[in-house]
């Protein structure tokens, strides 16, 4: 178990997360200050959706950042995080559930839905629903595999 290399990996991961959150916050402030969409415009729905999903992603990123920062300060927590991330049983379960490809595909569906939302809200809702359904099926498969193994 090489915790020094893993510590560097976690630090690099934290830097990436912090940069993404900062970029989102800058984009959010710029969008709110410089983009004015009338209330009855259908694009207002998409703007709200992008803002909401971005805020939810930022909150999740903040939770991950706090968790991993605490792990960096405590050697035992870092070891537990390493073991949890490199556990063969968990890796097999995640592989059977289609991780990480399902997450990437779902993010692509949501991004495509947001872009298509400027043309048709029905497409946005359909693509977002498909992504949510995909993630739910993956979670169900993951829980079933956890019970079996």
PDB file of C-alpha atoms in Angstrom:
ATOM      1  CA  UNK A   1       0.000   0.000   0.000  1.00  0.00           C
ATOM      2  CA  UNK A   2       1.686   3.168  -1.242  1.00  0.00           C
ATOM      3  CA  UNK A   3      -0.002   6.014   0.628  1.00  0.00           C
ATOM      4  CA  UNK A   4       2.413   8.721  -0.572  1.00  0.00           C
ATOM      5  CA  UNK A   5       1.453   8.176  -4.206  1.00  0.00           C
ATOM      6  CA  UNK A   6      -2.211   7.956  -3.221  1.00  0.00           C
ATOM      7  CA  UNK A   7      -1.902  11.195  -1.222  1.00  0.00           C
ATOM      8  CA  UNK A   8      -0.632  12.950  -4.368  1.00  0.00           C
ATOM      9  CA  UNK A   9      -3.522  11.473  -6.349  1.00  0.00           C
ATOM     10  CA  UNK A  10      -6.043  12.794  -3.829  1.00  0.00           C
ATOM     11  CA  UNK A  11      -4.385  16.228  -3.809  1.00  0.00           C
ATOM     12  CA  UNK A  12      -4.485  16.360  -7.622  1.00  0.00           C
ATOM     13  CA  UNK A  13      -8.135  15.275  -7.559  1.00  0.00           C
ATOM     14  CA  UNK A  14      -8.945  18.049  -5.070  1.00  0.00           C
ATOM     15  CA  UNK A  15      -7.250  20.651  -7.270  1.00  0.00           C
ATOM     16  CA  UNK A  16      -9.318  19.569 -10.269  1.00  0.00           C
ATOM     17  CA  UNK A  17     -12.557  19.675  -8.266  1.00  0.00           C
ATOM     18  CA  UNK A  18     -11.755  23.123  -6.887  1.00  0.00           C
ATOM     19  CA  UNK A  19     -10.974  24.458 -10.372  1.00  0.00           C
ATOM     20  CA  UNK A  20     -14.232  23.079 -11.776  1.00  0.00           C
ATOM     21  CA  UNK A  21     -16.271  24.582  -8.932  1.00  0.00           C
ATOM     22  CA  UNK A  22     -14.526  27.945  -9.377  1.00  0.00           C
ATOM     23  CA  UNK A  23     -15.199  27.874 -13.135  1.00  0.00           C
ATOM     24  CA  UNK A  24     -18.855  27.073 -12.524  1.00  0.00           C
ATOM     25  CA  UNK A  25     -19.224  29.885  -9.989  1.00  0.00           C
ATOM     26  CA  UNK A  26     -17.602  32.359 -12.378  1.00  0.00           C
ATOM     27  CA  UNK A  27     -19.895  31.202 -15.196  1.00  0.00           C
ATOM     28  CA  UNK A  28     -22.932  31.434 -12.890  1.00  0.00           C
ATOM     29  CA  UNK A  29     -22.119  34.983 -11.826  1.00  0.00           C
ATOM     30  CA  UNK A  30     -21.410  36.011 -15.430  1.00  0.00           C
ATOM     31  CA  UNK A  31     -24.651  34.420 -16.619  1.00  0.00           C
ATOM     32  CA  UNK A  32     -26.705  36.147 -13.930  1.00  0.00           C
ATOM     33  CA  UNK A  33     -25.083  39.532 -14.553  1.00  0.00           C
ATOM     34  CA  UNK A  34     -24.918  39.634 -18.347  1.00  0.00           C
ATOM     35  CA  UNK A  35     -27.656  37.333 -19.702  1.00  0.00           C
ATOM     36  CA  UNK A  36     -31.184  38.701 -19.366  1.00  0.00           C
ATOM     37  CA  UNK A  37     -33.916  36.360 -20.558  1.00  0.00           C
ATOM     38  CA  UNK A  38     -37.562  37.435 -20.349  1.00  0.00           C
ATOM     39  CA  UNK A  39     -39.831  35.518 -17.966  1.00  0.00           C
ATOM     40  CA  UNK A  40     -42.033  34.010 -20.681  1.00  0.00           C
ATOM     41  CA  UNK A  41     -39.125  32.848 -22.870  1.00  0.00           C
ATOM     42  CA  UNK A  42     -38.725  29.018 -23.002  1.00  0.00           C
ATOM     43  CA  UNK A  43     -34.946  29.426 -22.645  1.00  0.00           C
ATOM     44  CA  UNK A  44     -35.591  30.585 -19.092  1.00  0.00           C
ATOM     45  CA  UNK A  45     -36.382  26.947 -18.201  1.00  0.00           C
ATOM     46  CA  UNK A  46     -33.026  25.814 -19.555  1.00  0.00           C
ATOM     47  CA  UNK A  47     -31.147  28.566 -17.743  1.00  0.00           C
ATOM     48  CA  UNK A  48     -32.802  27.542 -14.485  1.00  0.00           C
ATOM     49  CA  UNK A  49     -32.046  23.893 -15.147  1.00  0.00           C
ATOM     50  CA  UNK A  50     -28.373  24.598 -15.840  1.00  0.00           C
ATOM     51  CA  UNK A  51     -28.151  26.734 -12.705  1.00  0.00           C
ATOM     52  CA  UNK A  52     -29.844  24.116 -10.538  1.00  0.00           C
ATOM     53  CA  UNK A  53     -27.784  21.202 -11.795  1.00  0.00           C
ATOM     54  CA  UNK A  54     -24.602  23.227 -11.501  1.00  0.00           C
ATOM     55  CA  UNK A  55     -25.415  24.209  -7.915  1.00  0.00           C
ATOM     56  CA  UNK A  56     -26.209  20.585  -7.050  1.00  0.00           C
ATOM     57  CA  UNK A  57     -22.929  19.485  -8.625  1.00  0.00           C
ATOM     58  CA  UNK A  58     -21.061  22.170  -6.688  1.00  0.00           C
ATOM     59  CA  UNK A  59     -22.616  21.010  -3.418  1.00  0.00           C
ATOM     60  CA  UNK A  60     -21.628  17.406  -4.161  1.00  0.00           C
ATOM     61  CA  UNK A  61     -18.117  18.575  -5.078  1.00  0.00           C
ATOM     62  CA  UNK A  62     -17.902  20.528  -1.811  1.00  0.00           C
ATOM     63  CA  UNK A  63     -18.891  17.426   0.189  1.00  0.00           C
ATOM     64  CA  UNK A  64     -16.267  15.337  -1.633  1.00  0.00           C
ATOM     65  CA  UNK A  65     -13.678  18.069  -1.054  1.00  0.00           C
ATOM     66  CA  UNK A  66     -14.382  18.186   2.690  1.00  0.00           C
ATOM     67  CA  UNK A  67     -14.278  14.393   2.957  1.00  0.00           C
ATOM     68  CA  UNK A  68     -10.991  14.051   1.109  1.00  0.00           C
ATOM     69  CA  UNK A  69      -9.388  17.044   2.852  1.00  0.00           C
ATOM     70  CA  UNK A  70     -10.154  15.405   6.200  1.00  0.00           C
ATOM     71  CA  UNK A  71      -8.648  12.176   4.880  1.00  0.00           C
ATOM     72  CA  UNK A  72      -5.460  14.004   3.892  1.00  0.00           C
ATOM     73  CA  UNK A  73      -5.042  15.321   7.432  1.00  0.00           C
ATOM     74  CA  UNK A  74      -5.565  11.923   9.130  1.00  0.00           C
ATOM     75  CA  UNK A  75      -3.439   8.919   8.127  1.00  0.00           C
ATOM     76  CA  UNK A  76      -6.083   6.377   9.224  1.00  0.00           C
ATOM     77  CA  UNK A  77      -8.840   8.031   7.197  1.00  0.00           C
ATOM     78  CA  UNK A  78      -6.530   8.181   4.182  1.00  0.00           C
ATOM     79  CA  UNK A  79      -5.808   4.469   4.570  1.00  0.00           C
ATOM     80  CA  UNK A  80      -9.554   3.704   4.817  1.00  0.00           C
ATOM     81  CA  UNK A  81     -10.226   5.782   1.706  1.00  0.00           C
ATOM     82  CA  UNK A  82      -7.430   3.942  -0.125  1.00  0.00           C
ATOM     83  CA  UNK A  83      -8.786   0.546   0.899  1.00  0.00           C
ATOM     84  CA  UNK A  84     -12.335   1.498  -0.075  1.00  0.00           C
ATOM     85  CA  UNK A  85     -11.176   2.742  -3.470  1.00  0.00           C
ATOM     86  CA  UNK A  86      -8.963  -0.261  -4.231  1.00  0.00           C
ATOM     87  CA  UNK A  87     -11.174  -3.027  -2.793  1.00  0.00           C
ATOM     88  CA  UNK A  88     -11.479  -5.826  -5.361  1.00  0.00           C
ATOM     89  CA  UNK A  89     -15.023  -6.745  -4.323  1.00  0.00           C
ATOM     90  CA  UNK A  90     -16.246  -3.164  -4.708  1.00  0.00           C
ATOM     91  CA  UNK A  91     -14.479  -2.847  -8.047  1.00  0.00           C
ATOM     92  CA  UNK A  92     -16.186  -5.996  -9.317  1.00  0.00           C
ATOM     93  CA  UNK A  93     -19.584  -4.742  -8.155  1.00  0.00           C
ATOM     94  CA  UNK A  94     -19.056  -1.357  -9.812  1.00  0.00           C
ATOM     95  CA  UNK A  95     -17.878  -3.079 -12.984  1.00  0.00           C
ATOM     96  CA  UNK A  96     -21.032  -5.212 -13.103  1.00  0.00           C
ATOM     97  CA  UNK A  97     -23.153  -2.094 -12.564  1.00  0.00           C
ATOM     98  CA  UNK A  98     -21.478  -0.396 -15.531  1.00  0.00           C
ATOM     99  CA  UNK A  99     -19.414   2.189 -13.688  1.00  0.00           C
ATOM    100  CA  UNK A 100     -17.859   4.565 -14.737  1.00  0.00           C
ATOM    101  CA  UNK A 101     -19.193   4.413 -18.308  1.00  0.00           C
ATOM    102  CA  UNK A 102     -22.824   4.825 -17.168  1.00  0.00           C
ATOM    103  CA  UNK A 103     -21.927   8.024 -15.335  1.00  0.00           C
ATOM    104  CA  UNK A 104     -20.121   9.437 -18.372  1.00  0.00           C
ATOM    105  CA  UNK A 105     -22.972   8.503 -20.705  1.00  0.00           C
ATOM    106  CA  UNK A 106     -25.536  10.035 -18.357  1.00  0.00           C
ATOM    107  CA  UNK A 107     -23.536  13.253 -18.118  1.00  0.00           C
ATOM    108  CA  UNK A 108     -23.354  13.363 -21.924  1.00  0.00           C
ATOM    109  CA  UNK A 109     -27.127  12.845 -22.144  1.00  0.00           C
ATOM    110  CA  UNK A 110     -27.761  15.659 -19.669  1.00  0.00           C
ATOM    111  CA  UNK A 111     -25.327  17.983 -21.466  1.00  0.00           C
ATOM    112  CA  UNK A 112     -26.966  17.165 -24.811  1.00  0.00           C
ATOM    113  CA  UNK A 113     -30.345  17.824 -23.227  1.00  0.00           C
ATOM    114  CA  UNK A 114     -29.244  21.217 -21.997  1.00  0.00           C
ATOM    115  CA  UNK A 115     -27.896  22.176 -25.401  1.00  0.00           C
ATOM    116  CA  UNK A 116     -31.003  20.852 -27.168  1.00  0.00           C
ATOM    117  CA  UNK A 117     -33.154  22.737 -24.662  1.00  0.00           C
ATOM    118  CA  UNK A 118     -32.519  25.958 -26.486  1.00  0.00           C
ATOM    119  CA  UNK A 119     -34.431  24.422 -29.420  1.00  0.00           C
ATOM    120  CA  UNK A 120     -37.007  22.129 -27.765  1.00  0.00           C
ATOM    121  CA  UNK A 121     -37.896  21.646 -24.108  1.00  0.00           C
ATOM    122  CA  UNK A 122     -39.445  18.230 -24.860  1.00  0.00           C
ATOM    123  CA  UNK A 123     -36.049  16.921 -25.985  1.00  0.00           C
ATOM    124  CA  UNK A 124     -34.459  18.250 -22.807  1.00  0.00           C
ATOM    125  CA  UNK A 125     -36.992  16.492 -20.612  1.00  0.00           C
ATOM    126  CA  UNK A 126     -36.668  13.233 -22.574  1.00  0.00           C
ATOM    127  CA  UNK A 127     -32.862  13.181 -22.457  1.00  0.00           C
ATOM    128  CA  UNK A 128     -32.755  14.098 -18.778  1.00  0.00           C
ATOM    129  CA  UNK A 129     -35.330  11.410 -17.964  1.00  0.00           C
ATOM    130  CA  UNK A 130     -33.279   8.859 -19.921  1.00  0.00           C
ATOM    131  CA  UNK A 131     -30.137   9.813 -17.980  1.00  0.00           C
ATOM    132  CA  UNK A 132     -31.954   9.547 -14.646  1.00  0.00           C
ATOM    133  CA  UNK A 133     -33.404   6.166 -15.644  1.00  0.00           C
ATOM    134  CA  UNK A 134     -29.933   4.964 -16.632  1.00  0.00           C
ATOM    135  CA  UNK A 135     -28.493   6.011 -13.280  1.00  0.00           C
ATOM    136  CA  UNK A 136     -31.359   4.401 -11.357  1.00  0.00           C
ATOM    137  CA  UNK A 137     -30.927   1.083 -13.170  1.00  0.00           C
ATOM    138  CA  UNK A 138     -27.193   1.200 -12.466  1.00  0.00           C
ATOM    139  CA  UNK A 139     -27.853   1.829  -8.752  1.00  0.00           C
ATOM    140  CA  UNK A 140     -30.346  -1.037  -8.588  1.00  0.00           C
ATOM    141  CA  UNK A 141     -27.863  -3.415 -10.241  1.00  0.00           C
ATOM    142  CA  UNK A 142     -25.179  -2.221  -7.823  1.00  0.00           C
ATOM    143  CA  UNK A 143     -27.364  -2.894  -4.767  1.00  0.00           C
ATOM    144  CA  UNK A 144     -28.425  -6.311  -6.068  1.00  0.00           C
ATOM    145  CA  UNK A 145     -24.789  -7.274  -6.663  1.00  0.00           C
ATOM    146  CA  UNK A 146     -23.845  -6.024  -3.186  1.00  0.00           C
ATOM    147  CA  UNK A 147     -26.469  -8.311  -1.644  1.00  0.00           C
ATOM    148  CA  UNK A 148     -25.401 -11.323  -3.706  1.00  0.00           C
ATOM    149  CA  UNK A 149     -21.649 -10.997  -3.184  1.00  0.00           C
TER     150      UNK A 149
END
